[in-house]
PDB file of C-alpha atoms in Angstrom:
ATOM      1  CA  UNK V   1      99.423  50.588 130.691  1.00 63.00           C
ATOM      2  CA  UNK V   2      97.680  52.905 133.299  1.00 77.00           C
ATOM      3  CA  UNK V   3      93.832  51.456 133.851  1.00 87.00           C
ATOM      4  CA  UNK V   4      90.627  52.396 132.103  1.00 90.00           C
ATOM      5  CA  UNK V   5      88.331  54.082 134.768  1.00 91.00           C
ATOM      6  CA  UNK V   6      85.027  56.464 135.377  1.00 91.00           C
ATOM      7  CA  UNK V   7      87.003  58.326 137.964  1.00 93.00           C
ATOM      8  CA  UNK V   8      90.522  58.714 135.709  1.00 93.00           C
ATOM      9  CA  UNK V   9      87.834  59.548 132.913  1.00 93.00           C
ATOM     10  CA  UNK V  10      86.834  62.292 134.827  1.00 93.00           C
ATOM     11  CA  UNK V  11      90.139  63.276 136.362  1.00 93.00           C
ATOM     12  CA  UNK V  12      90.707  63.687 132.765  1.00 94.00           C
ATOM     13  CA  UNK V  13      87.938  65.758 130.922  1.00 94.00           C
ATOM     14  CA  UNK V  14      87.903  67.921 134.145  1.00 93.00           C
ATOM     15  CA  UNK V  15      91.809  69.192 133.386  1.00 93.00           C
ATOM     16  CA  UNK V  16      91.021  69.629 129.939  1.00 93.00           C
ATOM     17  CA  UNK V  17      87.397  71.895 130.327  1.00 90.00           C
ATOM     18  CA  UNK V  18      89.959  73.950 132.491  1.00 88.00           C
ATOM     19  CA  UNK V  19      92.508  74.485 130.084  1.00 85.00           C
ATOM     20  CA  UNK V  20      94.840  74.977 132.637  1.00 83.00           C
ATOM     21  CA  UNK V  21      97.251  72.103 131.403  1.00 86.00           C
ATOM     22  CA  UNK V  22      98.199  70.257 127.619  1.00 91.00           C
ATOM     23  CA  UNK V  23      97.319  66.460 126.932  1.00 91.00           C
ATOM     24  CA  UNK V  24     101.469  65.891 127.858  1.00 92.00           C
ATOM     25  CA  UNK V  25     100.829  67.506 130.546  1.00 93.00           C
ATOM     26  CA  UNK V  26      97.294  65.889 131.418  1.00 92.00           C
ATOM     27  CA  UNK V  27      99.421  62.600 130.625  1.00 92.00           C
ATOM     28  CA  UNK V  28     102.449  63.088 132.926  1.00 92.00           C
ATOM     29  CA  UNK V  29      99.901  63.718 135.820  1.00 90.00           C
ATOM     30  CA  UNK V  30      97.641  61.289 135.583  1.00 91.00           C
ATOM     31  CA  UNK V  31     100.841  58.913 134.986  1.00 91.00           C
ATOM     32  CA  UNK V  32      99.307  58.004 131.503  1.00 91.00           C
ATOM     33  CA  UNK V  33     101.383  57.152 128.192  1.00 91.00           C
ATOM     34  CA  UNK V  34     100.173  59.692 125.176  1.00 91.00           C
ATOM     35  CA  UNK V  35      99.544  57.180 123.073  1.00 92.00           C
ATOM     36  CA  UNK V  36      97.146  55.344 125.724  1.00 93.00           C
ATOM     37  CA  UNK V  37      95.243  58.667 125.727  1.00 94.00           C
ATOM     38  CA  UNK V  38      94.955  58.629 122.290  1.00 93.00           C
ATOM     39  CA  UNK V  39      94.500  55.187 121.578  1.00 93.00           C
ATOM     40  CA  UNK V  40      91.312  55.438 123.745  1.00 94.00           C
ATOM     41  CA  UNK V  41      89.917  57.666 122.304  1.00 94.00           C
ATOM     42  CA  UNK V  42      89.910  55.493 118.603  1.00 94.00           C
ATOM     43  CA  UNK V  43      89.086  52.123 120.923  1.00 94.00           C
ATOM     44  CA  UNK V  44      86.410  53.454 123.080  1.00 93.00           C
ATOM     45  CA  UNK V  45      83.686  55.819 122.231  1.00 94.00           C
ATOM     46  CA  UNK V  46      82.319  57.360 124.816  1.00 95.00           C
ATOM     47  CA  UNK V  47      85.370  58.520 126.064  1.00 95.00           C
ATOM     48  CA  UNK V  48      86.047  60.300 122.895  1.00 94.00           C
ATOM     49  CA  UNK V  49      82.424  62.161 122.840  1.00 95.00           C
ATOM     50  CA  UNK V  50      83.641  62.680 126.521  1.00 94.00           C
ATOM     51  CA  UNK V  51      86.807  64.875 125.627  1.00 94.00           C
ATOM     52  CA  UNK V  52      84.902  66.033 122.540  1.00 94.00           C
ATOM     53  CA  UNK V  53      82.445  67.725 124.918  1.00 94.00           C
ATOM     54  CA  UNK V  54      85.031  68.827 127.008  1.00 94.00           C
ATOM     55  CA  UNK V  55      87.149  70.250 124.363  1.00 93.00           C
ATOM     56  CA  UNK V  56      83.810  72.428 123.331  1.00 92.00           C
ATOM     57  CA  UNK V  57      83.098  73.879 126.657  1.00 91.00           C
ATOM     58  CA  UNK V  58      87.336  74.977 127.089  1.00 91.00           C
ATOM     59  CA  UNK V  59      86.540  76.754 123.681  1.00 89.00           C
ATOM     60  CA  UNK V  60      83.347  78.539 125.025  1.00 89.00           C
ATOM     61  CA  UNK V  61      84.850  79.398 128.086  1.00 89.00           C
ATOM     62  CA  UNK V  62      87.885  80.873 126.072  1.00 87.00           C
ATOM     63  CA  UNK V  63      85.255  82.834 122.965  1.00 86.00           C
ATOM     64  CA  UNK V  64      83.951  84.090 126.229  1.00 88.00           C
ATOM     65  CA  UNK V  65      87.138  85.579 127.563  1.00 87.00           C
ATOM     66  CA  UNK V  66      88.078  86.655 123.813  1.00 86.00           C
ATOM     67  CA  UNK V  67      84.153  88.634 124.124  1.00 86.00           C
ATOM     68  CA  UNK V  68      84.756  90.607 127.239  1.00 87.00           C
ATOM     69  CA  UNK V  69      88.185  91.082 126.671  1.00 86.00           C
ATOM     70  CA  UNK V  70      87.163  92.929 122.872  1.00 86.00           C
ATOM     71  CA  UNK V  71      84.123  93.934 124.394  1.00 87.00           C
ATOM     72  CA  UNK V  72      86.370  96.466 127.257  1.00 85.00           C
ATOM     73  CA  UNK V  73      88.711  97.479 124.059  1.00 85.00           C
ATOM     74  CA  UNK V  74      85.254  98.182 122.257  1.00 85.00           C
ATOM     75  CA  UNK V  75      83.721 100.532 125.549  1.00 86.00           C
ATOM     76  CA  UNK V  76      86.653 101.618 126.892  1.00 87.00           C
ATOM     77  CA  UNK V  77      87.017 100.293 131.382  1.00 84.00           C
ATOM     78  CA  UNK V  78      88.479 101.774 134.410  1.00 89.00           C
ATOM     79  CA  UNK V  79      90.931 100.442 136.357  1.00 87.00           C
ATOM     80  CA  UNK V  80      91.574  99.829 140.047  1.00 91.00           C
ATOM     81  CA  UNK V  81      95.206  99.010 141.078  1.00 90.00           C
ATOM     82  CA  UNK V  82      94.992  98.853 145.831  1.00 92.00           C
ATOM     83  CA  UNK V  83      97.807  98.875 147.377  1.00 91.00           C
ATOM     84  CA  UNK V  84      98.079  98.390 151.104  1.00 92.00           C
ATOM     85  CA  UNK V  85     100.876  98.906 153.559  1.00 91.00           C
ATOM     86  CA  UNK V  86     101.638  96.818 156.514  1.00 90.00           C
ATOM     87  CA  UNK V  87     103.943  96.894 159.774  1.00 90.00           C
ATOM     88  CA  UNK V  88     105.120  95.155 162.794  1.00 90.00           C
ATOM     89  CA  UNK V  89     102.767  96.199 165.680  1.00 87.00           C
ATOM     90  CA  UNK V  90     104.697  97.916 168.223  1.00 85.00           C
ATOM     91  CA  UNK V  91     103.158  96.171 171.422  1.00 86.00           C
ATOM     92  CA  UNK V  92     103.429  92.398 169.381  1.00 87.00           C
ATOM     93  CA  UNK V  93     106.360  92.568 167.018  1.00 84.00           C
ATOM     94  CA  UNK V  94     105.136  89.180 165.330  1.00 85.00           C
ATOM     95  CA  UNK V  95     101.360  90.975 164.138  1.00 87.00           C
ATOM     96  CA  UNK V  96     100.814  92.988 161.309  1.00 88.00           C
ATOM     97  CA  UNK V  97      98.435  96.175 161.654  1.00 88.00           C
ATOM     98  CA  UNK V  98      97.827  98.012 158.425  1.00 88.00           C
ATOM     99  CA  UNK V  99      99.857 101.508 157.931  1.00 87.00           C
ATOM    100  CA  UNK V 100      98.345 102.210 154.806  1.00 90.00           C
ATOM    101  CA  UNK V 101      95.670 101.470 152.132  1.00 91.00           C
ATOM    102  CA  UNK V 102      96.037 103.416 148.254  1.00 92.00           C
ATOM    103  CA  UNK V 103      93.508 103.207 145.758  1.00 91.00           C
ATOM    104  CA  UNK V 104      94.023 104.756 142.518  1.00 91.00           C
ATOM    105  CA  UNK V 105      92.001 104.013 139.624  1.00 90.00           C
ATOM    106  CA  UNK V 106      92.784 104.731 135.729  1.00 88.00           C
ATOM    107  CA  UNK V 107      90.855 105.242 132.710  1.00 87.00           C
ATOM    108  CA  UNK V 108      91.463 103.943 129.289  1.00 85.00           C
ATOM    109  CA  UNK V 109      89.776 104.788 126.545  1.00 87.00           C
ATOM    110  CA  UNK V 110      88.339 102.468 123.840  1.00 86.00           C
ATOM    111  CA  UNK V 111      91.050 101.043 121.209  1.00 86.00           C
ATOM    112  CA  UNK V 112      90.204 102.275 117.831  1.00 86.00           C
ATOM    113  CA  UNK V 113      91.697  99.335 116.404  1.00 85.00           C
ATOM    114  CA  UNK V 114      89.906  96.850 117.824  1.00 82.00           C
ATOM    115  CA  UNK V 115      86.839  98.554 116.529  1.00 83.00           C
ATOM    116  CA  UNK V 116      88.260  98.677 112.875  1.00 84.00           C
ATOM    117  CA  UNK V 117      88.475  95.785 113.340  1.00 83.00           C
ATOM    118  CA  UNK V 118      85.058  94.498 114.027  1.00 81.00           C
ATOM    119  CA  UNK V 119      83.453  96.971 112.512  1.00 84.00           C
ATOM    120  CA  UNK V 120      85.515  95.621 109.469  1.00 86.00           C
ATOM    121  CA  UNK V 121      84.333  91.738 110.214  1.00 83.00           C
ATOM    122  CA  UNK V 122      81.179  93.247 110.335  1.00 82.00           C
ATOM    123  CA  UNK V 123      80.483  93.960 106.609  1.00 84.00           C
ATOM    124  CA  UNK V 124      82.409  91.484 105.705  1.00 84.00           C
ATOM    125  CA  UNK V 125      79.634  89.652 107.150  1.00 82.00           C
ATOM    126  CA  UNK V 126      77.200  91.407 105.282  1.00 82.00           C
ATOM    127  CA  UNK V 127      78.277  91.320 102.292  1.00 83.00           C
ATOM    128  CA  UNK V 128      78.848  87.163 102.724  1.00 79.00           C
ATOM    129  CA  UNK V 129      74.919  87.654 103.628  1.00 79.00           C
ATOM    130  CA  UNK V 130      74.036  89.111 100.574  1.00 78.00           C
ATOM    131  CA  UNK V 131      75.556  87.350  97.922  1.00 74.00           C
ATOM    132  CA  UNK V 132      73.517  84.156  99.719  1.00 68.00           C
ATOM    133  CA  UNK V 133      69.896  86.557  99.399  1.00 70.00           C
ATOM    134  CA  UNK V 134      70.224  87.183  96.057  1.00 63.00           C
ATOM    135  CA  UNK V 135      67.676  86.380  93.272  1.00 56.00           C
ATOM    136  CA  UNK V 136      69.133  83.297  91.170  1.00 60.00           C
ATOM    137  CA  UNK V 137      68.386  84.530  87.294  1.00 58.00           C
ATOM    138  CA  UNK V 138      64.964  84.016  85.283  1.00 59.00           C
ATOM    139  CA  UNK V 139      64.944  80.424  83.401  1.00 67.00           C
ATOM    140  CA  UNK V 140      61.597  79.799  80.836  1.00 66.00           C
ATOM    141  CA  UNK V 141      62.193  76.238  79.766  1.00 71.00           C
ATOM    142  CA  UNK V 142      60.130  76.409  75.753  1.00 66.00           C
ATOM    143  CA  UNK V 143      59.701  73.048  73.846  1.00 73.00           C
ATOM    144  CA  UNK V 144      58.646  74.737  70.449  1.00 76.00           C
ATOM    145  CA  UNK V 145      61.816  75.484  68.433  1.00 80.00           C
ATOM    146  CA  UNK V 146      60.015  78.186  66.438  1.00 82.00           C
ATOM    147  CA  UNK V 147      59.460  80.284  70.008  1.00 78.00           C
ATOM    148  CA  UNK V 148      62.589  79.163  70.563  1.00 75.00           C
ATOM    149  CA  UNK V 149      64.325  80.267  67.871  1.00 80.00           C
ATOM    150  CA  UNK V 150      62.301  83.758  68.232  1.00 78.00           C
ATOM    151  CA  UNK V 151      63.748  83.896  72.132  1.00 75.00           C
ATOM    152  CA  UNK V 152      67.257  83.102  71.207  1.00 80.00           C
ATOM    153  CA  UNK V 153      67.380  86.236  68.388  1.00 83.00           C
ATOM    154  CA  UNK V 154      66.017  88.814  70.831  1.00 80.00           C
ATOM    155  CA  UNK V 155      68.447  87.743  73.126  1.00 77.00           C
ATOM    156  CA  UNK V 156      71.357  88.156  70.276  1.00 82.00           C
ATOM    157  CA  UNK V 157      69.846  91.851  68.962  1.00 82.00           C
ATOM    158  CA  UNK V 158      69.329  92.830  72.646  1.00 79.00           C
ATOM    159  CA  UNK V 159      72.795  92.491  73.414  1.00 77.00           C
ATOM    160  CA  UNK V 160      73.917  93.876  69.958  1.00 80.00           C
ATOM    161  CA  UNK V 161      72.055  97.215  70.727  1.00 77.00           C
ATOM    162  CA  UNK V 162      73.412  97.431  74.232  1.00 67.00           C
ATOM    163  CA  UNK V 163      76.412  96.975  72.851  1.00 70.00           C
ATOM    164  CA  UNK V 164      76.167  99.853  70.455  1.00 70.00           C
ATOM    165  CA  UNK V 165      75.030 101.885  72.768  1.00 72.00           C
ATOM    166  CA  UNK V 166      77.971 101.577  74.980  1.00 70.00           C
ATOM    167  CA  UNK V 167      80.113 101.838  72.380  1.00 70.00           C
ATOM    168  CA  UNK V 168      78.916 105.547  71.692  1.00 72.00           C
ATOM    169  CA  UNK V 169      78.729 106.025  74.986  1.00 69.00           C
ATOM    170  CA  UNK V 170      82.552 105.808  75.376  1.00 72.00           C
ATOM    171  CA  UNK V 171      82.863 107.849  71.561  1.00 73.00           C
ATOM    172  CA  UNK V 172      81.080 110.707  73.526  1.00 70.00           C
ATOM    173  CA  UNK V 173      83.144 110.561  76.674  1.00 61.00           C
ATOM    174  CA  UNK V 174      85.726 110.240  74.575  1.00 63.00           C
ATOM    175  CA  UNK V 175      85.785 113.550  72.504  1.00 64.00           C
ATOM    176  CA  UNK V 176      84.857 115.103  75.533  1.00 60.00           C
ATOM    177  CA  UNK V 177      88.422 114.301  77.529  1.00 55.00           C
ATOM    178  CA  UNK V 178      89.915 115.051  73.842  1.00 55.00           C
ATOM    179  CA  UNK V 179      91.744 118.644  74.092  1.00 48.00           C
ATOM    180  CA  UNK V 180      90.305 121.158  71.491  1.00 48.00           C
ATOM    181  CA  UNK V 181      92.198 123.919  69.852  1.00 48.00           C
ATOM    182  CA  UNK V 182      91.619 127.310  70.830  1.00 46.00           C
ATOM    183  CA  UNK V 183      89.182 129.608  69.082  1.00 46.00           C
ATOM    184  CA  UNK V 184      90.811 132.259  70.192  1.00 46.00           C
ATOM    185  CA  UNK V 185      93.248 134.163  68.344  1.00 46.00           C
ATOM    186  CA  UNK V 186      96.776 134.220  69.250  1.00 44.00           C
ATOM    187  CA  UNK V 187      97.576 137.959  70.598  1.00 46.00           C
ATOM    188  CA  UNK V 188     100.847 139.703  68.674  1.00 42.00           C
ATOM    189  CA  UNK V 189     102.977 142.474  69.825  1.00 45.00           C
ATOM    190  CA  UNK V 190     103.943 144.754  68.565  1.00 44.00           C
ATOM    191  CA  UNK V 191     107.348 145.919  68.865  1.00 42.00           C
ATOM    192  CA  UNK V 192     107.709 150.083  69.498  1.00 46.00           C
ATOM    193  CA  UNK V 193     110.273 150.971  67.061  1.00 41.00           C
ATOM    194  CA  UNK V 194     112.300 154.018  68.065  1.00 45.00           C
ATOM    195  CA  UNK V 195     115.472 155.719  66.428  1.00 43.00           C
ATOM    196  CA  UNK V 196     118.062 156.767  68.649  1.00 46.00           C
ATOM    197  CA  UNK V 197     120.040 160.122  67.785  1.00 47.00           C
ATOM    198  CA  UNK V 198     123.596 160.462  68.451  1.00 50.00           C
ATOM    199  CA  UNK V 199     124.031 164.191  69.989  1.00 51.00           C
ATOM    200  CA  UNK V 200     126.459 165.841  68.630  1.00 52.00           C
ATOM    201  CA  UNK V 201     130.447 165.894  70.239  1.00 52.00           C
ATOM    202  CA  UNK V 202     131.136 169.228  71.285  1.00 50.00           C
ATOM    203  CA  UNK V 203     134.450 170.286  70.454  1.00 47.00           C
ATOM    204  CA  UNK V 204     136.698 170.744  73.372  1.00 47.00           C
ATOM    205  CA  UNK V 205     138.344 173.808  70.903  1.00 46.00           C
ATOM    206  CA  UNK V 206     137.464 176.518  71.719  1.00 46.00           C
ATOM    207  CA  UNK V 207     137.408 178.809  68.759  1.00 48.00           C
ATOM    208  CA  UNK V 208     137.462 183.255  69.220  1.00 47.00           C
ATOM    209  CA  UNK V 209     135.875 184.735  66.495  1.00 49.00           C
ATOM    210  CA  UNK V 210     138.855 186.752  64.497  1.00 49.00           C
ATOM    211  CA  UNK V 211     137.567 190.179  65.659  1.00 48.00           C
ATOM    212  CA  UNK V 212     141.160 191.737  64.254  1.00 50.00           C
ATOM    213  CA  UNK V 213     141.435 194.240  66.950  1.00 50.00           C
ATOM    214  CA  UNK V 214     144.620 193.851  67.807  1.00 53.00           C
ATOM    215  CA  UNK V 215     147.944 191.927  68.557  1.00 56.00           C
ATOM    216  CA  UNK V 216     147.567 188.616  70.790  1.00 53.00           C
ATOM    217  CA  UNK V 217     149.180 187.454  74.130  1.00 56.00           C
ATOM    218  CA  UNK V 218     152.305 184.927  73.248  1.00 58.00           C
ATOM    219  CA  UNK V 219     150.946 181.563  73.112  1.00 57.00           C
ATOM    220  CA  UNK V 220     147.908 182.920  71.151  1.00 52.00           C
ATOM    221  CA  UNK V 221     147.116 182.817  67.196  1.00 57.00           C
ATOM    222  CA  UNK V 222     144.384 183.809  65.168  1.00 50.00           C
ATOM    223  CA  UNK V 223     141.929 180.376  63.628  1.00 54.00           C
ATOM    224  CA  UNK V 224     140.014 180.950  60.405  1.00 50.00           C
TER     225      UNK V 224
END
């Protein structure tokens, strides 16, 4: 079992605040058993308080990093990239000299998704605060039984009147939404009756009047 010393406690606290290693990794780096670490937290109040303060400090730093990252997403930011190229010196190959340096800047627009999340969170917070700010209901304490009965009767009458008015409004809305029959008569179209007369068929025979002018040529005859 490792020996409990102030120097060891300081190293444990510094590792926790830096938030680089987990508890298991800290114990392995300092040759401490994991069970010993939690045993010290139970049996040594000063060690437990120091660990709690270190965890709070670590969480505050992490929260600050998260806020800064969120701020960049909300406002947008510019990313600068620098590329440097070195080459061996002609007179001294073991020495490197600067050949070129390229600087690039890239603009990042605000993230609309992050903006929506922040606005929704703010609205939820305002609604929650508004619920706490609501005034409590008015309470009337009456010791006289007659007065209390009169107040109860008045309350019931107000409730009944409100229910009747609400019912009338609902019925009026239902009547307005009902489909009314049309007052206009239906237009009836009269069909035009047309009588079609079939034209007389023309005879295919040619009628030649009997003129008795003389004999007909061969193949012809008179028809009366």
